[in-house]
Amino acid sequence: MAFGVLQTEYAGRRGRLFGLALRTSLMTVLTVGLYRFWMKTRLRRFYWSAIRPGGHPLEYVGLPMEKLLGFLIAVVFLAFYIGIVNLVLMFLSFSLLSTNLWAYALSFLGILPVLFYARYRARRYILARTRWRGVRFGLEPGAWGYAWRAMAHWAVTILSLGLLWPRMTFWLEKYRTDRTHFGSMPFVQGGNWKMLYRPFLPLMAAPFLGGAGLVVADQGDHAAGIAIAGLALLLALYGLVHYRVHSLRLLTGTKTVGGLGLRARPRPGRVLRIYLFGYGLAGLSLLVLGLVLGGALSVLIAGMPGIDLSAEDPFATAAALPLWASVILGVVAYFAVFIMWSVLRQVFVTLPLMRHYAETLEITGAHRLAEVEQRERDEFTEAEGFAEALDVGAAI
Amino acid sequence: MSRTVIRVGQEPPALDAFADFFDGRRPVARRAALSLEACPGGRVLAIAPPGRERLLWPLSEIRRVPDQAADDILVLARAGDPLSRLLVRDETARRAILSLCHDLDRRPPVKGAGRLVAWSVAAVASVALIVFLLVPALADRLAVFMPPEGERALGDATYRQIRSALSEDGLEPLPVCTDAAGVAALQALQERIAGQADLPHPLRLEVLDHPMVNAFALPGGRVALFRGLIEEAASPDEVAAVLAHEIGHVAGRDPTRNALRSAGSIGIIGLLLGDFAGGAVVQFLVNRLIEASFSQQAEADADSFAHRTLAEAGIRPSAMADFFDRLRAREGEPSPIVAHFLSHPQMGDRIAAARAADGLLSGPARPALSARQWEDLRGICR
C-alpha cells in the first residue's frame, strides 16, 4: 500500500440486508406507505455503514421524521401544481387537439424542471446527512441553477441526436461536484468533456450498426439484417454500461478534494455480469418462492370444505372459493410479489453493485486529511420531500 | 506487586482495549485507550486519546448507531453529543460494552413534533381543499366549455381503455355485439326513450359482449350496456330503465366532469402514496373512492331524469325497482363500504323512489319493446 492511499472495504452481507429490507418493506405496506420514511432511513444506514474507506465506515445520520416533514411540505406545494395543472392540461388538450397525448407531454415537460430541482435538493440533503470519520459532507444550494442547466443540456443533447451526451454528463457532474464539500474542503472536478468520448464510442457505434442492419434488410437479406439489428441492440446495452462505468472512472479520477484525490476502477464487464446474474437470480428466487407458496396454498385450500382440487378446470376451483377468500388471496399475492421483488433486487443487484464500486475506490493523499475541518450543519427542513413526492429520489 | 481481588456475584467484564475515536472536528482517527471507571454517578467509560484530555462517558449515556451493516465494528455515540464517535473493533471490548450498557438502543426524543403536526395539518388541508373543492369546482366549470369534438375524443379514448381492460385474451378489445335485428331493436328502444330528450350530444349506444350485469356512460354521449345486463333483465322495461339512467348521466355531462376530476385527483393520490406498492392499483381504488363520494348527487339526478323520461315515454319507472329487487335478492344488500365503491346511493332508497315515480305516468304504460323486438335484443350478441 502506497503512502497515504486508503483502500475501501465493503462489509455488507446479503443475509442481513435481506432481513432488514423484508421487515421494513412489510411495515411499509402495513402502514399504507407511511413507514417508507423509516425504511429509507434504515436501509441507508445499512448501505452507508457497509462502505469503509480506510476501514472506517460512512455514517448516515438522516432521520425519518425530517423526511416525513419534508414530504409534507412538498405535498402542500405540489398538490396544487399537479392537481390543477393536470386538470387544465387535460381540458385544453381535449378541447383544442382532441387527444390526451399533448396533455401527458406538456404535463411531463412542466414537471421536468421540478424533477431536476428535486434531484439536486435530495442530493444536498443526503450529502448533508453523510459523515465519514465524524465529518460531514455537504452540497451548496443551487437547485434552480442545476434545473435550468439540466434542461438546456438535455435540449442540446437531443438536438445533437445524442452526440453531445458526454458534454452534458461532464458539465452536470462538474456543477454538482464543484459545489460538494467534505468538511471544510471543496471538491473540484478536473478534466474536460472531451475525455468522455472514448468510453462513449461503443454506444455511439450502436445506431450505425443498426442502420447497417436496416440497409442489409432493405437489400433483401432479411435474416442477416435482423441479426445485425439484434447485435446493434446488444451493443447499445453494453455500450450504455460501458459508458456509465468508464465515465465514472474518468470523472472520479479527475476529482480532487484539497490535496486528496480519488481513484475508481470499476469494470464494465463486472457491472454487466452483476446486472445479468442479479436480475436472473432475483427472478428465479421469486419463481421458486411463488411455486412453494402456491403449493402450500393449494394444500391449504384442498383442506377446505366443498373444494374439489381434482376438477378438470383450475379456474373452476378458484371460482369455488368464497369471494372474500379470493380477494384476500389476491391482495396478499400482489403485495408479496411486489415486496419480494424489491427485496431480492436489493440483495442480488444493489448490494453487489455497491460492493464492486466500493472495493474499486481508493483515496489518495490521505495524510492531508488532517487539514480538513468540520462544517456547519445544513438544517434543510424540506429534506428530500420533493424528490420523495415525485418519486425521483434514489431507491434507497 | 500482587493483589488479591475478591469478586462477589457475577464477574464484571474487564475492559482494556483501544478504539478509534473521532472528535467530530477533524477526520482524524485517534487511537484511544478505553477503560472502565467508577464515578459518583455510576460507572463511566474513560476514553483517552493520545496527547489529549480524557473523555468520560457515563455508561447510561452511551448509544449505539443503529442498523449497521456488520457487527465487527461497534459504532458508539454519547447521548446529547451528535458529533463524537467511538469505533470499537476489539472483540472483548465490544462484548463488555454490550453487556454493561443497558441503554444502547434508547432513541433520542423527537424534536420539532409541533412543527410536524402543523405541516401535517397543512398538508391534509391543502390536499382536501384541492381534491374535494378546487378540482371538482374547476372540473364542473370547464366541462361546460369543452367543445363536443373534445368530449367525443375523451369518451372514445376511455371507451378503448375499458374495452381493452375487459378483453378476454388481452389482445383483442372486448367485442361489440352487432346482430342486425338486435341493433335495430336497440335503436328502437333508444328512440323511444331519448327521442325527445334534450341531450348535449347525439347518443352512441352499443352492447358489449361481456357477462357483467352493468352499464356505463362516457363523455361525448357514449353509452354501453353489457350483455349480462340484458340477460339478467326480465323485461324490456328493465333494460329501458337502466338505459334511461345512463342517458341521465349524458344529459348531466357527468362523465366529462368525472374524467376531468380524475385527471386532477389521480396525480395527487400518486403524490401521497409514492410507489410503496406498485402504486397504480392502489391509486385506482382510492380514486374510485373519491369519485364515488362526488357522484352520489349525480346518481340521484340521473335517477330522477330516468323517472321523468320513462314516464313521458309511457314506460313504467318502477321497472327499475323490479330490476334492483331481483339483483338484491340474488346478491344481498351491499355493505356500506361496497356500496361506496359502487358509487350508487343505497339500493333501498332507489327502489322506493322508482316505485313512487309510477305516479308520473300520464296514461296507461306500454312495454318498452314488442315481444318480437325484445327477442331480437336478447339475441344481439349472436
PDB file of C-alpha atoms in Angstrom, chain A residues 9 11-13 16 20 23 28-33 36 41-43 45-47 49-50 52 54-61 63 65-66 68-69 71-84 86-88 90-91 94-96 98-100 104 131-136 182 334-335 338 369-374 377 379 381 388-391, chain B residues 20 22-29 65-73 75 82-85 87 89 107-108 110-112 115-117 119-124 126-127 130 134-136 138-139 141-147 149-155 157 161 259-261 263-268 270-282:
ATOM      1  CA  GLU A   9     -13.537  -2.208   2.318  1.00  0.00           C
ATOM      2  CA  ALA A  11     -18.800  -5.036   4.887  1.00  0.00           C
ATOM      3  CA  GLY A  12     -22.385  -5.534   3.670  1.00  0.00           C
ATOM      4  CA  ARG A  13     -23.765  -9.087   3.759  1.00  0.00           C
ATOM      5  CA  ARG A  16     -28.634  -9.127   6.937  1.00  0.00           C
ATOM      6  CA  LEU A  20     -33.767  -5.595   7.093  1.00  0.00           C
ATOM      7  CA  ARG A  23     -39.018  -6.305   7.619  1.00  0.00           C
ATOM      8  CA  THR A  28     -44.303  -0.019   4.751  1.00  0.00           C
ATOM      9  CA  VAL A  29     -47.132  -1.982   3.184  1.00  0.00           C
ATOM     10  CA  LEU A  30     -48.878  -2.485   6.532  1.00  0.00           C
ATOM     11  CA  THR A  31     -48.778   1.267   7.208  1.00  0.00           C
ATOM     12  CA  VAL A  32     -50.058   2.202   3.732  1.00  0.00           C
ATOM     13  CA  GLY A  33     -46.701   3.690   2.825  1.00  0.00           C
ATOM     14  CA  ARG A  36     -41.306   4.258   3.947  1.00  0.00           C
ATOM     15  CA  THR A  41     -33.501   5.787   6.666  1.00  0.00           C
ATOM     16  CA  ARG A  42     -32.720   2.329   7.975  1.00  0.00           C
ATOM     17  CA  LEU A  43     -31.651   0.968   4.612  1.00  0.00           C
ATOM     18  CA  ARG A  45     -27.796   3.418   7.449  1.00  0.00           C
ATOM     19  CA  PHE A  46     -27.058  -0.126   6.356  1.00  0.00           C
ATOM     20  CA  TYR A  47     -25.700   0.723   2.927  1.00  0.00           C
ATOM     21  CA  SER A  49     -22.105   1.709   7.074  1.00  0.00           C
ATOM     22  CA  ALA A  50     -21.120  -1.098   4.707  1.00  0.00           C
ATOM     23  CA  ARG A  52     -15.500   1.665   4.726  1.00  0.00           C
ATOM     24  CA  GLY A  54      -9.642   3.221   5.007  1.00  0.00           C
ATOM     25  CA  GLY A  55     -11.530   0.826   7.289  1.00  0.00           C
ATOM     26  CA  HIS A  56     -13.827   3.480   8.755  1.00  0.00           C
ATOM     27  CA  PRO A  57     -17.495   3.166   7.825  1.00  0.00           C
ATOM     28  CA  LEU A  58     -19.543   6.008   6.413  1.00  0.00           C
ATOM     29  CA  GLU A  59     -22.442   7.065   8.597  1.00  0.00           C
ATOM     30  CA  TYR A  60     -25.875   8.174   7.501  1.00  0.00           C
ATOM     31  CA  VAL A  61     -27.436  10.447  10.115  1.00  0.00           C
ATOM     32  CA  LEU A  63     -33.845  10.974  10.403  1.00  0.00           C
ATOM     33  CA  MET A  65     -39.127  12.370  10.948  1.00  0.00           C
ATOM     34  CA  GLU A  66     -37.322  15.033   8.942  1.00  0.00           C
ATOM     35  CA  LEU A  68     -41.773  12.962   6.741  1.00  0.00           C
ATOM     36  CA  LEU A  69     -41.760  16.708   7.429  1.00  0.00           C
ATOM     37  CA  PHE A  71     -42.572  15.272   2.340  1.00  0.00           C
ATOM     38  CA  LEU A  72     -45.491  17.111   3.945  1.00  0.00           C
ATOM     39  CA  ILE A  73     -44.009  20.449   2.929  1.00  0.00           C
ATOM     40  CA  ALA A  74     -43.581  19.225  -0.637  1.00  0.00           C
ATOM     41  CA  VAL A  75     -47.156  17.920  -0.719  1.00  0.00           C
ATOM     42  CA  VAL A  76     -48.544  21.317   0.259  1.00  0.00           C
ATOM     43  CA  PHE A  77     -46.843  22.923  -2.729  1.00  0.00           C
ATOM     44  CA  LEU A  78     -47.035  20.131  -5.275  1.00  0.00           C
ATOM     45  CA  ALA A  79     -50.654  19.113  -4.697  1.00  0.00           C
ATOM     46  CA  PHE A  80     -51.786  22.425  -6.104  1.00  0.00           C
ATOM     47  CA  TYR A  81     -49.432  22.297  -9.040  1.00  0.00           C
ATOM     48  CA  ILE A  82     -50.119  18.700 -10.001  1.00  0.00           C
ATOM     49  CA  GLY A  83     -53.876  18.710  -9.391  1.00  0.00           C
ATOM     50  CA  ILE A  84     -54.785  21.947 -11.113  1.00  0.00           C
ATOM     51  CA  ASN A  86     -53.068  18.282 -14.881  1.00  0.00           C
ATOM     52  CA  LEU A  87     -56.774  19.069 -14.942  1.00  0.00           C
ATOM     53  CA  VAL A  88     -56.329  22.205 -17.037  1.00  0.00           C
ATOM     54  CA  MET A  90     -56.329  17.554 -19.873  1.00  0.00           C
ATOM     55  CA  PHE A  91     -59.091  20.040 -20.627  1.00  0.00           C
ATOM     56  CA  PHE A  94     -59.043  17.520 -25.450  1.00  0.00           C
ATOM     57  CA  SER A  95     -60.653  20.877 -26.227  1.00  0.00           C
ATOM     58  CA  LEU A  96     -58.059  22.044 -28.713  1.00  0.00           C
ATOM     59  CA  SER A  98     -58.977  16.096 -29.224  1.00  0.00           C
ATOM     60  CA  THR A  99     -56.308  13.868 -27.749  1.00  0.00           C
ATOM     61  CA  ASN A 100     -54.694  13.364 -24.380  1.00  0.00           C
ATOM     62  CA  TYR A 104     -49.291  13.998 -20.994  1.00  0.00           C
ATOM     63  CA  ARG A 131     -20.377  11.594   7.517  1.00  0.00           C
ATOM     64  CA  TRP A 132     -17.059   9.895   7.323  1.00  0.00           C
ATOM     65  CA  ARG A 133     -14.715   9.886  10.295  1.00  0.00           C
ATOM     66  CA  GLY A 134     -17.174  12.139  12.078  1.00  0.00           C
ATOM     67  CA  VAL A 135     -17.022  14.907   9.461  1.00  0.00           C
ATOM     68  CA  ARG A 136     -19.975  15.994   7.345  1.00  0.00           C
ATOM     69  CA  PHE A 182     -16.050  17.187   2.608  1.00  0.00           C
ATOM     70  CA  TYR A 334     -49.940  -8.865  -5.146  1.00  0.00           C
ATOM     71  CA  PHE A 335     -48.094  -7.341  -2.219  1.00  0.00           C
ATOM     72  CA  PHE A 338     -44.143  -6.599  -5.040  1.00  0.00           C
ATOM     73  CA  LEU A 369      -6.988  14.668   5.872  1.00  0.00           C
ATOM     74  CA  ALA A 370      -5.737  16.464   8.992  1.00  0.00           C
ATOM     75  CA  GLU A 371      -6.202  19.744   7.097  1.00  0.00           C
ATOM     76  CA  VAL A 372      -9.954  19.133   6.828  1.00  0.00           C
ATOM     77  CA  GLU A 373     -12.238  20.723   9.402  1.00  0.00           C
ATOM     78  CA  GLN A 374     -15.853  20.069  10.307  1.00  0.00           C
ATOM     79  CA  ARG A 377     -24.869  21.560   9.940  1.00  0.00           C
ATOM     80  CA  GLU A 379     -30.595  22.251   8.609  1.00  0.00           C
ATOM     81  CA  THR A 381     -36.055  21.434   6.751  1.00  0.00           C
ATOM     82  CA  GLU A 388     -39.915  11.691  -2.472  1.00  0.00           C
ATOM     83  CA  ALA A 389     -43.234  13.097  -3.621  1.00  0.00           C
ATOM     84  CA  LEU A 390     -42.218  12.960  -7.261  1.00  0.00           C
ATOM     85  CA  ASP A 391     -40.617   9.510  -6.985  1.00  0.00           C
TER      86      ASP A 391
ATOM     87  CA  ASP B  20     -10.718   4.725  17.113  1.00  0.00           C
ATOM     88  CA  PHE B  22     -13.349  10.791  16.218  1.00  0.00           C
ATOM     89  CA  ASP B  23     -13.894  14.139  17.872  1.00  0.00           C
ATOM     90  CA  GLY B  24     -16.200  15.475  15.148  1.00  0.00           C
ATOM     91  CA  ARG B  25     -13.851  18.366  14.428  1.00  0.00           C
ATOM     92  CA  ARG B  26     -11.345  16.776  12.069  1.00  0.00           C
ATOM     93  CA  PRO B  27     -11.497  13.492  10.114  1.00  0.00           C
ATOM     94  CA  VAL B  28      -8.566  12.062  12.029  1.00  0.00           C
ATOM     95  CA  ALA B  29      -8.738   8.751  13.872  1.00  0.00           C
ATOM     96  CA  VAL B  65     -25.504   3.834  15.990  1.00  0.00           C
ATOM     97  CA  PRO B  66     -28.303   1.569  14.660  1.00  0.00           C
ATOM     98  CA  ASP B  67     -28.770  -0.583  11.550  1.00  0.00           C
ATOM     99  CA  GLN B  68     -25.080  -1.176  10.904  1.00  0.00           C
ATOM    100  CA  ALA B  69     -24.103  -3.476   8.061  1.00  0.00           C
ATOM    101  CA  ALA B  70     -21.758  -5.606  10.154  1.00  0.00           C
ATOM    102  CA  ASP B  71     -21.048  -6.372  13.798  1.00  0.00           C
ATOM    103  CA  ASP B  72     -17.249  -6.330  13.620  1.00  0.00           C
ATOM    104  CA  ILE B  73     -17.229  -2.628  14.431  1.00  0.00           C
ATOM    105  CA  VAL B  75     -20.106   2.451  16.461  1.00  0.00           C
ATOM    106  CA  PRO B  82     -24.209  14.497  17.871  1.00  0.00           C
ATOM    107  CA  LEU B  83     -20.657  14.507  16.518  1.00  0.00           C
ATOM    108  CA  SER B  84     -18.231  12.386  18.554  1.00  0.00           C
ATOM    109  CA  ARG B  85     -17.925   8.750  17.550  1.00  0.00           C
ATOM    110  CA  LEU B  87     -15.428   2.841  16.712  1.00  0.00           C
ATOM    111  CA  ARG B  89     -13.254  -3.173  16.802  1.00  0.00           C
ATOM    112  CA  ARG B 107     -33.821   6.706  20.955  1.00  0.00           C
ATOM    113  CA  PRO B 108     -33.414  10.449  21.469  1.00  0.00           C
ATOM    114  CA  VAL B 110     -38.330  13.534  18.794  1.00  0.00           C
ATOM    115  CA  LYS B 111     -37.504  17.143  18.029  1.00  0.00           C
ATOM    116  CA  GLY B 112     -39.914  19.562  16.402  1.00  0.00           C
ATOM    117  CA  ARG B 115     -43.860  21.666  13.527  1.00  0.00           C
ATOM    118  CA  LEU B 116     -44.536  18.187  12.204  1.00  0.00           C
ATOM    119  CA  VAL B 117     -48.134  18.354  13.390  1.00  0.00           C
ATOM    120  CA  TRP B 119     -47.315  20.723   8.489  1.00  0.00           C
ATOM    121  CA  SER B 120     -49.400  17.525   8.638  1.00  0.00           C
ATOM    122  CA  VAL B 121     -52.497  19.634   9.173  1.00  0.00           C
ATOM    123  CA  ALA B 122     -51.428  21.983   6.384  1.00  0.00           C
ATOM    124  CA  ALA B 123     -50.798  19.078   4.017  1.00  0.00           C
ATOM    125  CA  VAL B 124     -54.106  17.372   4.774  1.00  0.00           C
ATOM    126  CA  SER B 126     -54.344  21.604   1.217  1.00  0.00           C
ATOM    127  CA  VAL B 127     -54.941  18.196  -0.328  1.00  0.00           C
ATOM    128  CA  ILE B 130     -57.739  20.760  -3.789  1.00  0.00           C
ATOM    129  CA  LEU B 134     -60.873  23.128  -6.169  1.00  0.00           C
ATOM    130  CA  VAL B 135     -60.635  20.229  -8.608  1.00  0.00           C
ATOM    131  CA  PRO B 136     -64.411  19.478  -8.647  1.00  0.00           C
ATOM    132  CA  LEU B 138     -62.853  23.634 -11.798  1.00  0.00           C
ATOM    133  CA  ALA B 139     -63.961  20.412 -13.482  1.00  0.00           C
ATOM    134  CA  ARG B 141     -66.842  24.897 -14.861  1.00  0.00           C
ATOM    135  CA  LEU B 142     -64.561  23.513 -17.558  1.00  0.00           C
ATOM    136  CA  ALA B 143     -66.804  20.577 -18.505  1.00  0.00           C
ATOM    137  CA  VAL B 144     -69.361  23.076 -19.847  1.00  0.00           C
ATOM    138  CA  PHE B 145     -66.763  24.732 -22.060  1.00  0.00           C
ATOM    139  CA  MET B 146     -65.351  21.569 -23.520  1.00  0.00           C
ATOM    140  CA  PRO B 147     -66.225  21.510 -27.242  1.00  0.00           C
ATOM    141  CA  GLU B 149     -65.338  17.075 -30.507  1.00  0.00           C
ATOM    142  CA  GLY B 150     -63.117  17.195 -27.437  1.00  0.00           C
ATOM    143  CA  GLU B 151     -65.687  15.367 -25.335  1.00  0.00           C
ATOM    144  CA  ARG B 152     -66.132  12.741 -28.017  1.00  0.00           C
ATOM    145  CA  ALA B 153     -62.365  12.202 -28.227  1.00  0.00           C
ATOM    146  CA  LEU B 154     -62.189  11.878 -24.451  1.00  0.00           C
ATOM    147  CA  GLY B 155     -65.066   9.384 -24.471  1.00  0.00           C
ATOM    148  CA  ALA B 157     -60.173   7.195 -25.546  1.00  0.00           C
ATOM    149  CA  GLN B 161     -59.287   1.669 -22.483  1.00  0.00           C
ATOM    150  CA  ALA B 259     -62.868  12.468 -16.316  1.00  0.00           C
ATOM    151  CA  LEU B 260     -61.562  15.963 -15.608  1.00  0.00           C
ATOM    152  CA  ARG B 261     -61.769  15.367 -11.876  1.00  0.00           C
ATOM    153  CA  ALA B 263     -57.188  13.833 -14.239  1.00  0.00           C
ATOM    154  CA  GLY B 264     -56.649  16.253 -11.370  1.00  0.00           C
ATOM    155  CA  SER B 265     -57.001  13.946  -8.394  1.00  0.00           C
ATOM    156  CA  ILE B 266     -55.170  10.828  -9.583  1.00  0.00           C
ATOM    157  CA  GLY B 267     -51.876  12.755  -9.789  1.00  0.00           C
ATOM    158  CA  ILE B 268     -52.307  13.976  -6.234  1.00  0.00           C
ATOM    159  CA  GLY B 270     -49.842   9.309  -6.665  1.00  0.00           C
ATOM    160  CA  LEU B 271     -48.050  12.119  -4.891  1.00  0.00           C
ATOM    161  CA  LEU B 272     -49.297  10.992  -1.480  1.00  0.00           C
ATOM    162  CA  LEU B 273     -48.820   7.267  -1.795  1.00  0.00           C
ATOM    163  CA  GLY B 274     -45.488   7.264  -3.574  1.00  0.00           C
ATOM    164  CA  ASP B 275     -44.739   3.920  -5.156  1.00  0.00           C
ATOM    165  CA  PHE B 276     -44.890   1.953  -1.954  1.00  0.00           C
ATOM    166  CA  ALA B 277     -46.709  -0.887  -3.638  1.00  0.00           C
ATOM    167  CA  GLY B 278     -46.634  -0.527  -7.350  1.00  0.00           C
ATOM    168  CA  GLY B 279     -48.984   2.410  -6.795  1.00  0.00           C
ATOM    169  CA  ALA B 280     -51.248   2.009  -9.809  1.00  0.00           C
ATOM    170  CA  VAL B 281     -53.786  -0.408  -8.343  1.00  0.00           C
ATOM    171  CA  VAL B 282     -53.983   1.379  -5.025  1.00  0.00           C
TER     172      VAL B 282
END
